[in-house]
């Protein structure tokens, strides 16, 4: 499809169609953003690194063991010692006048209300389409090493963990709350990756082409990421699963991510209201998504990773392909090299959609059921992701370096080279639909009760020879 658009023209891409208007963003407005970044976050990182070096050198001079690094703890302790850190701390802890905490709390409930559909939609559309086909983003991801088949699941769960944290409760996202701190950590992590990749690219220009891809994790990428988390769910993912959020739910969820964009140092003016946010999403859907060889690598590794989980979390490749094609359409999935499964798997996926639809309608009809479902999903997801033993602290674990670039990998070939625990995959329980392996017979699908799955996901682990990467 051509990127050339005129007001009034009908646009259709990968099964999504809309009318281009004067309020949509042309490339002339979006392209320059790829050469901009979070300057305050970058400056704060450099100040924190200087403080940590001084602490390390002082301890070394005194013959003491250098303290372990925790960049947020350093920020918390020294934000009054440095002008840049004072500005950074003030910006991330000030509450803008436009923040309505009641609306923010309603936006958080929206995610848990439709958790069954939200998790499925984010995995199959947010990752398979938005992530894999984001030309610049995938070039960064494959250079961190976090998208190899043995590390991809952990990388995905880190993202899900953050999403669960920021939607868990109002106190969590308010200044000083656990989700607020996690979001600041993510902002500093992005600055770390950006700093490292720019340093390597300066010494080895062929490592990463900044003229072609822009700055690593640039402003446009950040805006696109916020749009994927907030807008794609409401206008692309859930409707294709048969669930249609209300006008109020859309307004509340966009408001939540407008505040999150503010915390991340991302321009939040693009999320002033739902119409502006939707047109941003559609503009970026046209301009930013294109299948490349790197897209095929990321999609391939995703399929290899998710379709090789241990029983009882096993989900067949054919089921994932059916779901991906259901949500994204055949054109995109063919370009990504996904297989075409038999009709049986579409029937199974239709059953998953029907479950989401019935649950959504029941919650709207019975408020007590809605409160019960929201509370239950929040508890299950928080326990499975945020409280797991190897939960993410959003440190720079996947370090970009010269010669480190992920290619297509066969999961079975690498299956004895990492650590995989049921604690890592227990958060898949809210999806509710598990395809059994040989113990249930071939091509058998079972629905496990969430309470039973929570009990099954206790402390059991499957360990292999190589230790998990340590945080840096």
Short mmCIF file of C-alpha atoms in Angstrom, two decimals, residues 142-398:
data_model
loop_
_atom_site.label_atom_id
_atom_site.label_comp_id
_atom_site.label_asym_id
_atom_site.label_seq_id
_atom_site.Cartn_x
_atom_site.Cartn_y
_atom_site.Cartn_z
CA UNK A 142 17.64 -7.72 17.65
CA UNK A 143 20.76 -5.85 18.76
CA UNK A 144 20.00 -6.33 22.46
CA UNK A 145 19.96 -10.14 22.31
CA UNK A 146 16.70 -10.25 24.25
CA UNK A 147 14.83 -11.67 21.28
CA UNK A 148 16.63 -14.98 20.96
CA UNK A 149 14.28 -17.90 21.44
CA UNK A 150 15.53 -18.77 24.92
CA UNK A 151 15.29 -15.18 26.18
CA UNK A 152 12.24 -13.94 24.33
CA UNK A 153 9.68 -15.31 26.79
CA UNK A 154 11.36 -13.51 29.67
CA UNK A 155 11.52 -10.34 27.59
CA UNK A 156 7.80 -10.55 26.83
CA UNK A 157 6.92 -11.19 30.44
CA UNK A 158 8.93 -8.13 31.49
CA UNK A 159 6.69 -6.03 29.26
CA UNK A 160 3.56 -7.74 30.59
CA UNK A 161 4.81 -7.21 34.13
CA UNK A 162 5.13 -3.46 33.60
CA UNK A 163 1.68 -3.34 31.99
CA UNK A 164 0.16 -5.20 34.94
CA UNK A 165 1.90 -2.88 37.39
CA UNK A 166 0.69 0.37 35.82
CA UNK A 167 -2.90 -0.92 35.68
CA UNK A 168 -3.03 -2.59 39.09
CA UNK A 169 -4.12 0.22 41.43
CA UNK A 170 -4.23 3.98 41.71
CA UNK A 171 -1.67 4.26 44.57
CA UNK A 172 0.76 2.18 42.46
CA UNK A 173 0.87 4.72 39.61
CA UNK A 174 0.87 7.82 41.80
CA UNK A 175 4.24 9.41 42.68
CA UNK A 176 6.27 7.04 44.84
CA UNK A 177 4.11 4.02 44.00
CA UNK A 178 5.57 0.76 42.72
CA UNK A 179 4.31 1.25 39.14
CA UNK A 180 5.47 4.88 39.15
CA UNK A 181 8.97 3.74 40.15
CA UNK A 182 8.92 0.94 37.57
CA UNK A 183 8.02 3.44 34.83
CA UNK A 184 10.91 5.72 35.80
CA UNK A 185 13.19 2.68 35.69
CA UNK A 186 11.92 1.90 32.18
CA UNK A 187 12.64 5.49 31.12
CA UNK A 188 16.21 5.25 32.39
CA UNK A 189 16.57 1.81 30.79
CA UNK A 190 15.61 3.27 27.42
CA UNK A 191 18.19 6.02 27.93
CA UNK A 192 20.81 3.34 28.73
CA UNK A 193 20.10 1.37 25.56
CA UNK A 194 20.11 4.55 23.51
CA UNK A 195 23.42 5.66 25.02
CA UNK A 196 25.07 2.28 24.48
CA UNK A 197 23.92 1.88 20.88
CA UNK A 198 24.96 5.42 19.95
CA UNK A 199 28.40 4.78 21.40
CA UNK A 200 28.88 1.54 19.46
CA UNK A 201 27.50 3.10 16.25
CA UNK A 202 29.87 6.08 16.61
CA UNK A 203 32.84 3.69 16.63
CA UNK A 204 31.39 1.25 14.08
CA UNK A 205 28.92 3.05 11.75
CA UNK A 206 27.80 -0.19 10.09
CA UNK A 207 26.54 -1.51 13.43
CA UNK A 208 23.40 0.67 13.33
CA UNK A 209 22.49 3.09 10.54
CA UNK A 210 21.15 6.18 12.34
CA UNK A 211 20.52 8.03 9.09
CA UNK A 212 18.19 5.25 8.01
CA UNK A 213 16.61 4.22 11.33
CA UNK A 214 16.94 7.38 13.38
CA UNK A 215 18.15 7.46 16.97
CA UNK A 216 17.69 4.21 18.90
CA UNK A 217 14.44 4.34 20.89
CA UNK A 218 13.67 7.79 19.56
CA UNK A 219 10.67 10.04 20.21
CA UNK A 220 8.67 8.62 17.31
CA UNK A 221 9.26 5.07 18.58
CA UNK A 222 8.11 6.11 22.05
CA UNK A 223 4.94 7.73 20.72
CA UNK A 224 4.24 4.62 18.63
CA UNK A 225 4.77 2.40 21.67
CA UNK A 226 2.29 4.39 23.79
CA UNK A 227 -0.18 4.27 20.90
CA UNK A 228 0.20 0.49 20.64
CA UNK A 229 -0.41 -0.02 24.35
CA UNK A 230 -3.43 2.27 24.50
CA UNK A 231 -5.09 2.75 21.11
CA UNK A 232 -4.46 -0.51 19.27
CA UNK A 233 -6.26 -2.44 21.98
CA UNK A 234 -9.45 -0.42 21.63
CA UNK A 235 -9.69 0.02 17.87
CA UNK A 236 -7.86 -3.00 16.45
CA UNK A 237 -7.38 -5.82 18.91
CA UNK A 238 -10.57 -6.09 20.95
CA UNK A 239 -13.02 -5.41 18.07
CA UNK A 240 -11.47 -8.26 16.08
CA UNK A 241 -12.11 -10.49 19.08
CA UNK A 242 -15.74 -9.33 19.23
CA UNK A 243 -15.35 -6.99 22.22
CA UNK A 244 -16.16 -3.30 21.75
CA UNK A 245 -15.11 -0.88 24.52
CA UNK A 246 -17.51 1.93 25.40
CA UNK A 247 -16.83 5.60 24.69
CA UNK A 248 -16.11 6.21 28.38
CA UNK A 249 -13.68 3.27 28.56
CA UNK A 250 -11.77 4.64 25.57
CA UNK A 251 -11.50 8.09 27.13
CA UNK A 252 -10.34 6.66 30.45
CA UNK A 253 -7.71 4.34 28.97
CA UNK A 254 -6.26 7.06 26.74
CA UNK A 255 -6.08 9.35 29.78
CA UNK A 256 -4.13 6.70 31.71
CA UNK A 257 -1.54 6.38 28.96
CA UNK A 258 -1.36 10.12 28.44
CA UNK A 259 -0.08 10.28 32.02
CA UNK A 260 2.27 7.33 31.43
CA UNK A 261 3.63 9.09 28.31
CA UNK A 262 4.32 12.11 30.49
CA UNK A 263 6.25 9.97 32.99
CA UNK A 264 8.29 8.40 30.19
CA UNK A 265 9.31 11.75 28.73
CA UNK A 266 7.17 11.13 25.64
CA UNK A 267 5.16 14.01 24.11
CA UNK A 268 1.69 13.56 25.59
CA UNK A 269 -0.15 16.14 23.49
CA UNK A 270 -0.88 13.42 20.91
CA UNK A 271 -3.17 11.77 23.47
CA UNK A 272 -5.30 14.79 24.42
CA UNK A 273 -8.53 12.99 23.50
CA UNK A 274 -9.68 9.76 21.91
CA UNK A 275 -10.16 11.14 18.39
CA UNK A 276 -6.69 12.65 18.32
CA UNK A 277 -5.21 9.42 19.71
CA UNK A 278 -7.08 7.25 17.18
CA UNK A 279 -5.91 9.36 14.24
CA UNK A 280 -2.35 9.19 15.55
CA UNK A 281 -2.64 5.40 15.72
CA UNK A 282 -3.94 5.23 12.16
CA UNK A 283 -1.25 7.60 10.86
CA UNK A 284 1.53 5.52 12.41
CA UNK A 285 -0.11 2.31 11.20
CA UNK A 286 0.29 3.63 7.65
CA UNK A 287 3.75 5.21 7.98
CA UNK A 288 5.62 3.02 10.45
CA UNK A 289 4.70 -0.61 9.76
CA UNK A 290 6.50 -2.50 7.02
CA UNK A 291 7.64 -6.10 6.89
CA UNK A 292 11.41 -6.53 6.54
CA UNK A 293 13.82 -9.43 6.87
CA UNK A 294 14.32 -8.43 10.51
CA UNK A 295 10.53 -8.54 10.98
CA UNK A 296 10.56 -12.13 9.78
CA UNK A 297 13.33 -12.95 12.25
CA UNK A 298 11.41 -11.50 15.20
CA UNK A 299 8.13 -13.17 14.17
CA UNK A 300 9.88 -16.51 13.62
CA UNK A 301 11.54 -16.43 17.03
CA UNK A 302 8.26 -15.45 18.67
CA UNK A 303 6.54 -18.48 17.13
CA UNK A 304 9.42 -20.78 18.10
CA UNK A 305 9.35 -19.50 21.67
CA UNK A 306 5.62 -19.45 22.40
CA UNK A 307 4.85 -22.73 20.62
CA UNK A 308 7.47 -24.61 22.66
CA UNK A 309 6.28 -23.93 26.21
CA UNK A 310 6.14 -26.93 28.54
CA UNK A 311 2.90 -28.71 29.39
CA UNK A 312 0.43 -27.59 30.82
CA UNK A 313 1.20 -24.24 29.17
CA UNK A 314 1.66 -25.74 25.74
CA UNK A 315 -0.06 -23.81 22.93
CA UNK A 316 0.30 -25.31 19.47
CA UNK A 317 1.90 -23.36 16.67
CA UNK A 318 -1.24 -23.86 14.58
CA UNK A 319 -3.42 -22.25 17.23
CA UNK A 320 -1.11 -19.20 17.43
CA UNK A 321 -1.07 -18.94 13.63
CA UNK A 322 -4.87 -19.16 13.50
CA UNK A 323 -5.18 -16.42 16.12
CA UNK A 324 -2.63 -14.24 14.35
CA UNK A 325 -4.44 -14.59 11.04
CA UNK A 326 -7.82 -13.97 12.69
CA UNK A 327 -6.60 -10.66 14.14
CA UNK A 328 -4.03 -9.47 11.57
CA UNK A 329 -5.34 -10.95 8.32
CA UNK A 330 -3.69 -13.23 5.78
CA UNK A 331 -1.67 -10.58 3.93
CA UNK A 332 0.52 -9.60 6.87
CA UNK A 333 0.85 -13.15 8.19
CA UNK A 334 1.90 -14.41 4.74
CA UNK A 335 4.58 -11.70 4.59
CA UNK A 336 5.82 -12.75 8.04
CA UNK A 337 6.05 -16.37 6.93
CA UNK A 338 3.38 -17.75 9.26
CA UNK A 339 1.80 -21.05 8.29
CA UNK A 340 -1.83 -21.57 7.28
CA UNK A 341 -3.43 -23.89 9.84
CA UNK A 342 -6.48 -26.08 9.30
CA UNK A 343 -10.05 -24.96 10.03
CA UNK A 344 -10.05 -26.84 13.33
CA UNK A 345 -7.77 -24.21 14.90
CA UNK A 346 -9.94 -21.34 13.69
CA UNK A 347 -12.90 -23.02 15.37
CA UNK A 348 -10.92 -23.27 18.59
CA UNK A 349 -9.89 -19.63 18.36
CA UNK A 350 -13.50 -18.65 17.67
CA UNK A 351 -14.39 -20.38 20.93
CA UNK A 352 -11.81 -18.23 22.71
CA UNK A 353 -13.39 -15.11 21.19
CA UNK A 354 -16.85 -16.29 22.22
CA UNK A 355 -15.65 -16.71 25.78
CA UNK A 356 -14.31 -13.13 25.77
CA UNK A 357 -17.57 -11.78 24.31
CA UNK A 358 -19.80 -13.60 26.78
CA UNK A 359 -17.69 -12.54 29.74
CA UNK A 360 -17.70 -8.88 28.59
CA UNK A 361 -21.49 -8.79 28.21
CA UNK A 362 -22.05 -10.53 31.53
CA UNK A 363 -19.83 -7.99 33.28
CA UNK A 364 -21.79 -5.08 31.80
CA UNK A 365 -25.08 -6.61 32.88
CA UNK A 366 -23.99 -7.54 36.40
CA UNK A 367 -21.77 -4.97 38.18
CA UNK A 368 -21.02 -7.36 41.03
CA UNK A 369 -19.60 -9.83 38.48
CA UNK A 370 -17.51 -7.05 36.91
CA UNK A 371 -16.03 -6.19 40.31
CA UNK A 372 -15.30 -9.87 40.95
CA UNK A 373 -13.63 -10.41 37.57
CA UNK A 374 -11.51 -7.24 37.85
CA UNK A 375 -10.38 -8.20 41.34
CA UNK A 376 -9.70 -11.80 40.34
CA UNK A 377 -7.68 -10.99 37.23
CA UNK A 378 -5.69 -8.33 39.03
CA UNK A 379 -4.78 -10.73 41.81
CA UNK A 380 -3.87 -13.53 39.43
CA UNK A 381 -1.78 -11.38 37.10
CA UNK A 382 -0.02 -9.53 39.90
CA UNK A 383 0.88 -12.78 41.64
CA UNK A 384 1.98 -14.44 38.41
CA UNK A 385 4.05 -11.55 37.05
CA UNK A 386 4.96 -8.93 39.61
CA UNK A 387 5.52 -11.24 42.58
CA UNK A 388 7.33 -13.99 40.71
CA UNK A 389 10.84 -14.82 41.92
CA UNK A 390 12.62 -13.64 38.77
CA UNK A 391 10.51 -10.53 38.20
CA UNK A 392 12.04 -7.71 36.19
CA UNK A 393 13.71 -4.74 37.82
CA UNK A 394 14.14 -3.03 34.44
CA UNK A 395 17.90 -2.85 34.63
CA UNK A 396 20.05 -3.03 31.51
CA UNK A 397 20.13 -6.80 31.22
CA UNK A 398 20.21 -7.05 27.41
#
